mmCIF file of C-alpha atoms and ligand atoms in Angstrom:
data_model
loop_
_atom_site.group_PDB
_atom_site.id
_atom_site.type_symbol
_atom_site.label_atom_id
_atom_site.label_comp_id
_atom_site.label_asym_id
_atom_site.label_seq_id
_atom_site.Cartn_x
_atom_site.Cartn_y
_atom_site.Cartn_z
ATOM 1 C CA UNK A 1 121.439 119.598 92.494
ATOM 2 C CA UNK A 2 120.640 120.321 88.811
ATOM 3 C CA UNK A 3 116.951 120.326 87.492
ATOM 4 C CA UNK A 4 115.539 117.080 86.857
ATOM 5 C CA UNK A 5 116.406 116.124 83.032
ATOM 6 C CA UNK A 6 112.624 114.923 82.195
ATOM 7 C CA UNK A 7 112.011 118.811 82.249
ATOM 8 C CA UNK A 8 112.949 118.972 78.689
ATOM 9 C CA UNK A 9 110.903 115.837 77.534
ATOM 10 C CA UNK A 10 109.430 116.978 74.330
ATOM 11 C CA UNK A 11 105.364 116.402 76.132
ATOM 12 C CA UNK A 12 106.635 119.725 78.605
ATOM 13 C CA UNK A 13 105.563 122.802 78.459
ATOM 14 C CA UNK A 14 106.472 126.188 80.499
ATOM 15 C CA UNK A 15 105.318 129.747 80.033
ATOM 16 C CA UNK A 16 108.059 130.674 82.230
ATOM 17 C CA UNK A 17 110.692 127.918 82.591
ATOM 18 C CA UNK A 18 113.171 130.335 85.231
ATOM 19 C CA UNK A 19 110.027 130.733 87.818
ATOM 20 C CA UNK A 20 109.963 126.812 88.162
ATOM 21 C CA UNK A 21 113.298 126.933 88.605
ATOM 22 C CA UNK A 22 113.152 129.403 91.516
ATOM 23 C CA UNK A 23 109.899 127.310 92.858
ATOM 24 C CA UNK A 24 111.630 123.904 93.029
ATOM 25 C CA UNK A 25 115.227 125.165 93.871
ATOM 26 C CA UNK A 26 112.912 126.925 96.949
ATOM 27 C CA UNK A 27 111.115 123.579 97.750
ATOM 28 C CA UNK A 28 114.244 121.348 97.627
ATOM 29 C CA UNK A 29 115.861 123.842 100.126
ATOM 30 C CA UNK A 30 112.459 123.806 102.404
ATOM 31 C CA UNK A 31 112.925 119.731 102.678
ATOM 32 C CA UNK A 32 110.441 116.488 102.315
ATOM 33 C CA UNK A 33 108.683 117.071 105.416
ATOM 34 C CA UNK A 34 107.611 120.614 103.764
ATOM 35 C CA UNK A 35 105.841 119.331 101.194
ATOM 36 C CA UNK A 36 102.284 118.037 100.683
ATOM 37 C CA UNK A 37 100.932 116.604 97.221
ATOM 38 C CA UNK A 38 97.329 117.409 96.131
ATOM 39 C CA UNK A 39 95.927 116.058 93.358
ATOM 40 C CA UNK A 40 93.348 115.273 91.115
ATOM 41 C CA UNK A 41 91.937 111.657 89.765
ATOM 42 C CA UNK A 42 90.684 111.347 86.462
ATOM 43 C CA UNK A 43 92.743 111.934 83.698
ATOM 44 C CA UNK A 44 95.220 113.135 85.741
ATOM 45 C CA UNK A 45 95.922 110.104 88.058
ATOM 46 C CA UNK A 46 94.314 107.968 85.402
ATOM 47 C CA UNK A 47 95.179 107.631 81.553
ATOM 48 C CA UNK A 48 93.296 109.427 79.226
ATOM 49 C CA UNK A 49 93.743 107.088 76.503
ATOM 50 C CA UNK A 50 94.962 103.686 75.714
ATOM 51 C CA UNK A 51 96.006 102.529 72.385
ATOM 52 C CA UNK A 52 93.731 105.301 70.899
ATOM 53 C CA UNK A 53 90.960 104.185 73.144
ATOM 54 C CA UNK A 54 89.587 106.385 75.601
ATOM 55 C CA UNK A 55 90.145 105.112 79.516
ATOM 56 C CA UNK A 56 87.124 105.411 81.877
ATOM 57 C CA UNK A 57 86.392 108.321 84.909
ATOM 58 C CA UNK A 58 85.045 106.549 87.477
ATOM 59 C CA UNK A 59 81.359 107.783 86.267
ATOM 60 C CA UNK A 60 82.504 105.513 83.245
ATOM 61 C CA UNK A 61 83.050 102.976 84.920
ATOM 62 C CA UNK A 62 80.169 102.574 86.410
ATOM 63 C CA UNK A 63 78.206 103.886 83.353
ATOM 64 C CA UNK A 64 79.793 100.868 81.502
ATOM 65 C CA UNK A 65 79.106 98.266 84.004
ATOM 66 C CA UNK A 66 76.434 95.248 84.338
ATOM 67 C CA UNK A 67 74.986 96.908 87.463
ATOM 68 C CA UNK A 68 73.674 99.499 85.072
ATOM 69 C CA UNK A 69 70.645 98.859 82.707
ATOM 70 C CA UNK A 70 70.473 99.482 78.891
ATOM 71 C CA UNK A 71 68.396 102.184 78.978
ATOM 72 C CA UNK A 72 69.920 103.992 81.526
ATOM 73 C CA UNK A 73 73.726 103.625 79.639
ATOM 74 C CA UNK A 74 72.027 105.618 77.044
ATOM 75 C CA UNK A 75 70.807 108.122 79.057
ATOM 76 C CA UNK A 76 74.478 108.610 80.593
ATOM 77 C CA UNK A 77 75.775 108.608 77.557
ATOM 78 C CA UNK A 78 73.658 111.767 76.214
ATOM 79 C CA UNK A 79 74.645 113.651 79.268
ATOM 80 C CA UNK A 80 78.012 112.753 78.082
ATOM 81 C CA UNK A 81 77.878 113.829 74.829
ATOM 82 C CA UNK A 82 75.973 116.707 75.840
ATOM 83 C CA UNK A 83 77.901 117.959 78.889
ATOM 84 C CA UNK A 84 81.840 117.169 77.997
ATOM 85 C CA UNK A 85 82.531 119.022 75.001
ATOM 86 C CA UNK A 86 80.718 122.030 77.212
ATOM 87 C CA UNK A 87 83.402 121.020 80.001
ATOM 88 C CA UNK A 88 86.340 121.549 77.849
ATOM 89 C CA UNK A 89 84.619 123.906 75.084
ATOM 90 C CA UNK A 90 87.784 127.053 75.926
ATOM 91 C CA UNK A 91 84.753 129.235 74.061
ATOM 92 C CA UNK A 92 82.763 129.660 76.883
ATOM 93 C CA UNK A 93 83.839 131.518 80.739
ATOM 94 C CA UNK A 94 84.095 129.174 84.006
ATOM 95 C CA UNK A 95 80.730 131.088 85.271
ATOM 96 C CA UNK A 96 78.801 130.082 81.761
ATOM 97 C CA UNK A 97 79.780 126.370 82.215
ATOM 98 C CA UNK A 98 79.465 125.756 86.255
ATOM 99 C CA UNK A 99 75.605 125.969 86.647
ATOM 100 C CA UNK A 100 76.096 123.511 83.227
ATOM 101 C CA UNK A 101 78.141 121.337 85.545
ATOM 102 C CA UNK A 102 76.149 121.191 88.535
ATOM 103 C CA UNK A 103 73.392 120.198 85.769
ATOM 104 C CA UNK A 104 75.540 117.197 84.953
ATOM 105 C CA UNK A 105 76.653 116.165 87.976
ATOM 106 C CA UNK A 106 73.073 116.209 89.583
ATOM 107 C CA UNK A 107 71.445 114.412 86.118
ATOM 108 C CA UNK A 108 73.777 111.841 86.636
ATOM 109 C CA UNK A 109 73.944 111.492 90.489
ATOM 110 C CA UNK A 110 70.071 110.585 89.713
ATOM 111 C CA UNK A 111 70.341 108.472 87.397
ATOM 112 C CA UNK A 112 72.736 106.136 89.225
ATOM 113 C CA UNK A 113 70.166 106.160 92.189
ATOM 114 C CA UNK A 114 67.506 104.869 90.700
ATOM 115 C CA UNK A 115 70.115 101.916 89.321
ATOM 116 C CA UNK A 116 70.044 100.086 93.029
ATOM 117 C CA UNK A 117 73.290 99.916 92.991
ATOM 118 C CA UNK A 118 74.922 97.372 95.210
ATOM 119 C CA UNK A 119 77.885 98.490 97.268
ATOM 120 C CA UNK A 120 79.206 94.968 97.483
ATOM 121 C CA UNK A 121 79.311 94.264 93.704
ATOM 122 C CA UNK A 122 82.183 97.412 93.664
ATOM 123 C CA UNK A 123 84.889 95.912 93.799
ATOM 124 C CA UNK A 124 83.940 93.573 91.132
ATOM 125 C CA UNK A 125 83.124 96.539 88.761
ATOM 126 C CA UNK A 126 86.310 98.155 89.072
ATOM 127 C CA UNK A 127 88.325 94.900 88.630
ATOM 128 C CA UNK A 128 86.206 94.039 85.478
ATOM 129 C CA UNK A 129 86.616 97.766 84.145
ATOM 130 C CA UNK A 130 89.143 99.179 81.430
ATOM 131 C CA UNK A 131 90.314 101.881 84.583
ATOM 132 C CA UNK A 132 93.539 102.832 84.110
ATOM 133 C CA UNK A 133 96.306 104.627 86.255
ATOM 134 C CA UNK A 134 99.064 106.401 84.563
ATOM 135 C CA UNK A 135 101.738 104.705 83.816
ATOM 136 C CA UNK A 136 104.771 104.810 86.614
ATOM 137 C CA UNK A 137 101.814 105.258 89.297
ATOM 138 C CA UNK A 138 103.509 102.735 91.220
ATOM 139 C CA UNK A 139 106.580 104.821 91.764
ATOM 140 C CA UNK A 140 104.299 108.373 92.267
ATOM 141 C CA UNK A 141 102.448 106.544 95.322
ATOM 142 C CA UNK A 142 105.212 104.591 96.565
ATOM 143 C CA UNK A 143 107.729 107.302 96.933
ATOM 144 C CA UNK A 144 105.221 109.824 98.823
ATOM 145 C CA UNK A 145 104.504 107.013 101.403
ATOM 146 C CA UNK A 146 107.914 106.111 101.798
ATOM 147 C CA UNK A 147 108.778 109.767 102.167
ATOM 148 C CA UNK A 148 105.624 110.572 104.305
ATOM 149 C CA UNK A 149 104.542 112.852 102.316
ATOM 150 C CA UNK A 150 101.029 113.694 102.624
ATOM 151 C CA UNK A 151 98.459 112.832 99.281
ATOM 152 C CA UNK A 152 94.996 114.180 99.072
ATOM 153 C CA UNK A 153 93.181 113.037 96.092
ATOM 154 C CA UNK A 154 90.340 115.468 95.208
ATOM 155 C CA UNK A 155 88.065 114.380 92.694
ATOM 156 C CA UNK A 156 84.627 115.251 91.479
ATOM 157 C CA UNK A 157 84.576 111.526 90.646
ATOM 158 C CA UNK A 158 82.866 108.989 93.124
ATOM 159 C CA UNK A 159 84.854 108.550 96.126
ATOM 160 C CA UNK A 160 83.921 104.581 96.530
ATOM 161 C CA UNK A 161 85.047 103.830 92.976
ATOM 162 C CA UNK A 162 88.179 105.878 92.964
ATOM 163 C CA UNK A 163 89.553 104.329 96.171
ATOM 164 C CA UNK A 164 88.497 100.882 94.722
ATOM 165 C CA UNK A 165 90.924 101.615 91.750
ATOM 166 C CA UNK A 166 93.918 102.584 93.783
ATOM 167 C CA UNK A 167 93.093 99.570 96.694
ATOM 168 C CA UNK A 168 93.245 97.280 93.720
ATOM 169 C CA UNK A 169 96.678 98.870 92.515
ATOM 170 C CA UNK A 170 97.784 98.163 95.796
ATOM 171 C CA UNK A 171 98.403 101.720 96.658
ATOM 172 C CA UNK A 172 95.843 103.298 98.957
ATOM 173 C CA UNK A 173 99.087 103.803 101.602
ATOM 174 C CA UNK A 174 97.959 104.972 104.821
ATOM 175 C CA UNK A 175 99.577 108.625 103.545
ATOM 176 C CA UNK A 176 96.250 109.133 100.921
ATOM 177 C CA UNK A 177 93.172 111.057 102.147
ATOM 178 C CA UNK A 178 90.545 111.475 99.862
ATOM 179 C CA UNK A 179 87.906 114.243 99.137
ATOM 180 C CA UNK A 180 85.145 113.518 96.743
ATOM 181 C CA UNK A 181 81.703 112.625 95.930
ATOM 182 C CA UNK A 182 81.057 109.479 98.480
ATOM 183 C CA UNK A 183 77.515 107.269 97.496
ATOM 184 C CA UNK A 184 75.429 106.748 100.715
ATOM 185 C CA UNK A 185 73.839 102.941 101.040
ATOM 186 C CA UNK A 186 70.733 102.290 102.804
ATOM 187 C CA UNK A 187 70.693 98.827 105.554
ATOM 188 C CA UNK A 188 70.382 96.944 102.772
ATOM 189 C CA UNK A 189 73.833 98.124 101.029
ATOM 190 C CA UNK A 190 72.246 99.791 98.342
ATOM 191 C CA UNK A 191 73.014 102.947 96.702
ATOM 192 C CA UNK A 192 70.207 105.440 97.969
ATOM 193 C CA UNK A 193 71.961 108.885 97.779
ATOM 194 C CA UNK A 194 75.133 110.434 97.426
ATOM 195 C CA UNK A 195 76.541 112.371 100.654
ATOM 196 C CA UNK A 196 77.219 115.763 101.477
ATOM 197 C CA UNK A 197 77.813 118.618 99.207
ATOM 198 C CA UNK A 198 78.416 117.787 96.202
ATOM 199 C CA UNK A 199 82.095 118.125 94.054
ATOM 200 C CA UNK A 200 81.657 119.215 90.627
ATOM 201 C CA UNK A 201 84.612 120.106 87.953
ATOM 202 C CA UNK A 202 84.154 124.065 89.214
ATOM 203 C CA UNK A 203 83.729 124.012 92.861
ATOM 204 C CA UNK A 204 87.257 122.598 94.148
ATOM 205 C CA UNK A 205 87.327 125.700 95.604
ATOM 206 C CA UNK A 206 84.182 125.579 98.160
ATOM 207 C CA UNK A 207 85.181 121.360 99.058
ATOM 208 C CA UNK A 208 88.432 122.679 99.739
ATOM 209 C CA UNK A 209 87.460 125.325 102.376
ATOM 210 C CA UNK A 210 85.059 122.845 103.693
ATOM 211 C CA UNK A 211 88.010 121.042 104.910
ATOM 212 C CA UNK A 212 89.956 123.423 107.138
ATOM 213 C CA UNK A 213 90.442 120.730 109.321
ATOM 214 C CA UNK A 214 92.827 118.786 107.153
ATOM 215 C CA UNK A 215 94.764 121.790 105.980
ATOM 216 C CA UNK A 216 95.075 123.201 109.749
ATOM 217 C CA UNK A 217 96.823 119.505 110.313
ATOM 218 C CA UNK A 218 99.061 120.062 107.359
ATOM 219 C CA UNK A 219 99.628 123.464 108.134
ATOM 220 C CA UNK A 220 103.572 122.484 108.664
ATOM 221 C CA UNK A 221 103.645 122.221 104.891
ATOM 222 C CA UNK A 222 103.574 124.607 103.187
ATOM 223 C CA UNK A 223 104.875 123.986 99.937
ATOM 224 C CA UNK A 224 102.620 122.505 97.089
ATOM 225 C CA UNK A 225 102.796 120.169 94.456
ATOM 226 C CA UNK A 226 99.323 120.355 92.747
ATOM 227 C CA UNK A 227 98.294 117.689 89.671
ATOM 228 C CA UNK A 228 95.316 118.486 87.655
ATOM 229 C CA UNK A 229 93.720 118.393 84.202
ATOM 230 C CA UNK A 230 91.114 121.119 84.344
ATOM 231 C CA UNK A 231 91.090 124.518 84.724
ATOM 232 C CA UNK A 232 89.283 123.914 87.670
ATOM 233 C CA UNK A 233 91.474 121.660 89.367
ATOM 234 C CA UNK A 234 93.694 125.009 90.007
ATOM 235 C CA UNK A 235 91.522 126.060 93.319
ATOM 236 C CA UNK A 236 92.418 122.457 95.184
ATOM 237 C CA UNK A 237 94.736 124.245 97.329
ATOM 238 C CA UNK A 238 92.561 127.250 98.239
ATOM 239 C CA UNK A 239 92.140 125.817 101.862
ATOM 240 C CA UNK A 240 96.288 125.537 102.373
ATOM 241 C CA UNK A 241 97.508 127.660 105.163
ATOM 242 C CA UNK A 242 100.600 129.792 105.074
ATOM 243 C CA UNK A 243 101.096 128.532 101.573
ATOM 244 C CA UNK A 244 104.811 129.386 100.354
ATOM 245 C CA UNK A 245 105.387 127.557 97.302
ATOM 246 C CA UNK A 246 102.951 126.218 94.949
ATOM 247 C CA UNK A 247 103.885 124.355 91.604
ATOM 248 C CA UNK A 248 101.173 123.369 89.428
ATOM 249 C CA UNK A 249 101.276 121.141 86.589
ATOM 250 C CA UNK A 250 98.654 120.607 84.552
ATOM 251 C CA UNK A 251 98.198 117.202 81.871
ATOM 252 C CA UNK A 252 96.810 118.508 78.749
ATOM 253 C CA UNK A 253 94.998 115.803 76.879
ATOM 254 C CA UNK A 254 91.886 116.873 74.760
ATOM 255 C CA UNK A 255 91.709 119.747 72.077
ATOM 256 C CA UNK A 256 95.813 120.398 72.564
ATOM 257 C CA UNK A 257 96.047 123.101 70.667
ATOM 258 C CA UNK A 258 92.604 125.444 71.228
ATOM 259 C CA UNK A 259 93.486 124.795 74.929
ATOM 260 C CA UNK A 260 97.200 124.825 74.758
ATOM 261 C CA UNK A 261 97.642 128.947 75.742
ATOM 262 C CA UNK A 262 95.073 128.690 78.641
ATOM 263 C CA UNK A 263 96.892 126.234 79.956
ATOM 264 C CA UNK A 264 100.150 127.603 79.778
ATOM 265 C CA UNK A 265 98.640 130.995 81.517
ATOM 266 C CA UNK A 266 97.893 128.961 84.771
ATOM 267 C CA UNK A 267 99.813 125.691 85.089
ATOM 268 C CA UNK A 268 103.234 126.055 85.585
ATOM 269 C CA UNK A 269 104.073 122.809 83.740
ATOM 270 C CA UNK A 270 101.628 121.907 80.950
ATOM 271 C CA UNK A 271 102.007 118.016 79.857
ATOM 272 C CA UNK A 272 100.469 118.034 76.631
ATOM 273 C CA UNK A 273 99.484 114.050 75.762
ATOM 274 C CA UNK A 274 101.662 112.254 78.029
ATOM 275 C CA UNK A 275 100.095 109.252 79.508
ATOM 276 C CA UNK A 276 103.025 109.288 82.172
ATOM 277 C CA UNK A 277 103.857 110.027 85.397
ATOM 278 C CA UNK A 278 107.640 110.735 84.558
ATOM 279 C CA UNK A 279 107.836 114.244 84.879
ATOM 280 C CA UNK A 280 105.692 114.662 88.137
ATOM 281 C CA UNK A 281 107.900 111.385 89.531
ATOM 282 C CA UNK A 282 111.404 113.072 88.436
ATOM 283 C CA UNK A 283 109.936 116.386 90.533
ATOM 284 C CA UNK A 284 109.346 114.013 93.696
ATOM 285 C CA UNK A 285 112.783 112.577 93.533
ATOM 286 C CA UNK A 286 114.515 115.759 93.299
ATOM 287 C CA UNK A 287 112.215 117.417 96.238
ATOM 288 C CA UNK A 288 113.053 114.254 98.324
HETATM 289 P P1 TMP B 301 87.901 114.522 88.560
HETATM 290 O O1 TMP B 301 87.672 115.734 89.407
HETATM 291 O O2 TMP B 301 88.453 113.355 89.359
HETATM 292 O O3 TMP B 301 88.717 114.780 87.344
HETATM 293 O O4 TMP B 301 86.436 113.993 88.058
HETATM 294 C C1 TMP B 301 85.633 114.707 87.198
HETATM 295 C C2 TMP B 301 85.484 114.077 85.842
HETATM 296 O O5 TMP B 301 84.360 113.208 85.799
HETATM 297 C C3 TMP B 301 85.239 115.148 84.789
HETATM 298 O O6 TMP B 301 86.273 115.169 83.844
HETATM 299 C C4 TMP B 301 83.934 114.743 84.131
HETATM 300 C C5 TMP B 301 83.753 113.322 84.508
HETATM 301 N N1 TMP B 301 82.335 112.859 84.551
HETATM 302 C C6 TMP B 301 81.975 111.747 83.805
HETATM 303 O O7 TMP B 301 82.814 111.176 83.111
HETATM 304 N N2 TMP B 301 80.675 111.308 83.846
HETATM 305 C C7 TMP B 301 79.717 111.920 84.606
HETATM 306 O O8 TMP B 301 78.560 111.478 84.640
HETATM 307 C C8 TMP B 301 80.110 113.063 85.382
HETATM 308 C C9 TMP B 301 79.094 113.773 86.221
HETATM 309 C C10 TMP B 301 81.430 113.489 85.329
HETATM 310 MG MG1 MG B 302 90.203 115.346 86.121
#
């Protein structure tokens, strides 16, 4: 079967265009039941950007919710300004920015603590926010369940919100495991702590190999399709056993062109600003 056409949509990028040849010709040969998808959430699952606007992580969307007081917004908001142009600033190494990160993450984690958050006013959040899933999501889930091909989202988002956005999509399939941040609730359903170690942008790694349990029950696939839109979304498959193929593509969606060669050097498809799920969907259906 020839190579899927959306290959040489004008958003796609290759440093070596013959090696993901070789990787899918090898995966299509290996068959469905070889392959297991890992990906991440935000702003790789999710849009970056609608009609200019940006779309919401799941820390935005609870950042922009009514649960969340007016003084505190601002106080997420700083970290944001502060800590994202540090997480995507190509100026500075991965081991400069991840103590940064855990800084973040643990700033923010506190914050939302002290908000009293109440687990039963989730769903509500979600369905009022601006969240966002790429578009031909629909197809991306639908086809893995229908080919029982196994899904792990990892995210350093927030595990409650993230499956809230997909339940409410209607596509949380019974083929979707999910590894991320999860919030902890006291009797009362309210937020006291978030569980076990934490997920930050640079430490996909560690979660992953914390999980050998769920790679040893995959360990009859071992061909890869990896999503992700950070450079440290490239260690989610550290914990796959007997890995054979691996084919990572990467959306590329802020600073384009300072990023652009990074990229390129460790994704194996580079999106650059597509808002679509066309080009990882046209992979699927020519695995499948
Ligand atoms: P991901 O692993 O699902 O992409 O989630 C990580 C994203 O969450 C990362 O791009 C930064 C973002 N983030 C916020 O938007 N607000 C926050 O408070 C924190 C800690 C992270
Ligand atoms: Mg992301």
């Amino acid at each position: 079967m020839s190579l899927p056409p959306q290959l040489s949509n004008p958003t796609v990028h290759m440093r070596d265009p013959q090696r993901v040849k070789e990787i899918l010709q090898s995966m299509q040969k290996a068959g469905s039941n070889t392959i297991q998808v890992i990906s991440d959430f935000d702003m790789t699952l999710t849009r970056f950007a609608y009609n200019g606007k940006r779309c919401p992580t799941c820390h935005n969307i609870l950042d922009n919710s009514k649960l969340i007081t007016e003084e505190c917004k601002e106080k997420l908001k700083d970290l944001l300004n502060t800590y994202y142009p540090i997480e995507i600033d190509c100026a500075r190494s991965i081991e400069e920015k991840l103590p940064l990160m855990v800084e973040w993450w643990t700033k923010a984690h506190e914050l939302l603590v002290q908000q009293k958050i109440k687990k039963d006013l989730l769903a509500m959040v979600v369905r009022e926010s601006d969240a966002m899933l790429r578009d031909g999501y629909q197809l991306f889930f639908d086809h893995l369940h229908k080919h029982s091909i196994p899904l792990l989202i990892f995210s350093a988002g927030i595990g409650d919100i993230l499956e809230e956005v997909i339940r409410q999509a209607g596509v949380f399939h019974p083929n979707v495991k999910v590894f991320s941040n999860y919030m902890d609730f006291d009797e009362t359903g309210v937020l006291k702590a978030f569980k076990g170690e934490l997920i930050h942008i640079y430490n996909k790694r560690e979660g992953a190999l914390l999980n050998t349990g769920h790679f040893q029950e995959l360990r009859t696939r071992p061909n890869v399709l990896l999503l992700g839109d950070s450079l440290g979304d490239l260690t989610m498959a550290d914990g796959v056993q007997d890995m054979e193929n691996i084919l990572k593509i990467g959306f590329l969606n802020d600073k384009v062109e300072e990023r652009k060669q990074s990229y390129l050097n460790s994704y194996d498809i580079v999106l650059m600003k597509d808002e679509t799920m066309d080009v990882p969907n046209a992979i699927l259906l020519y695995l499948t």
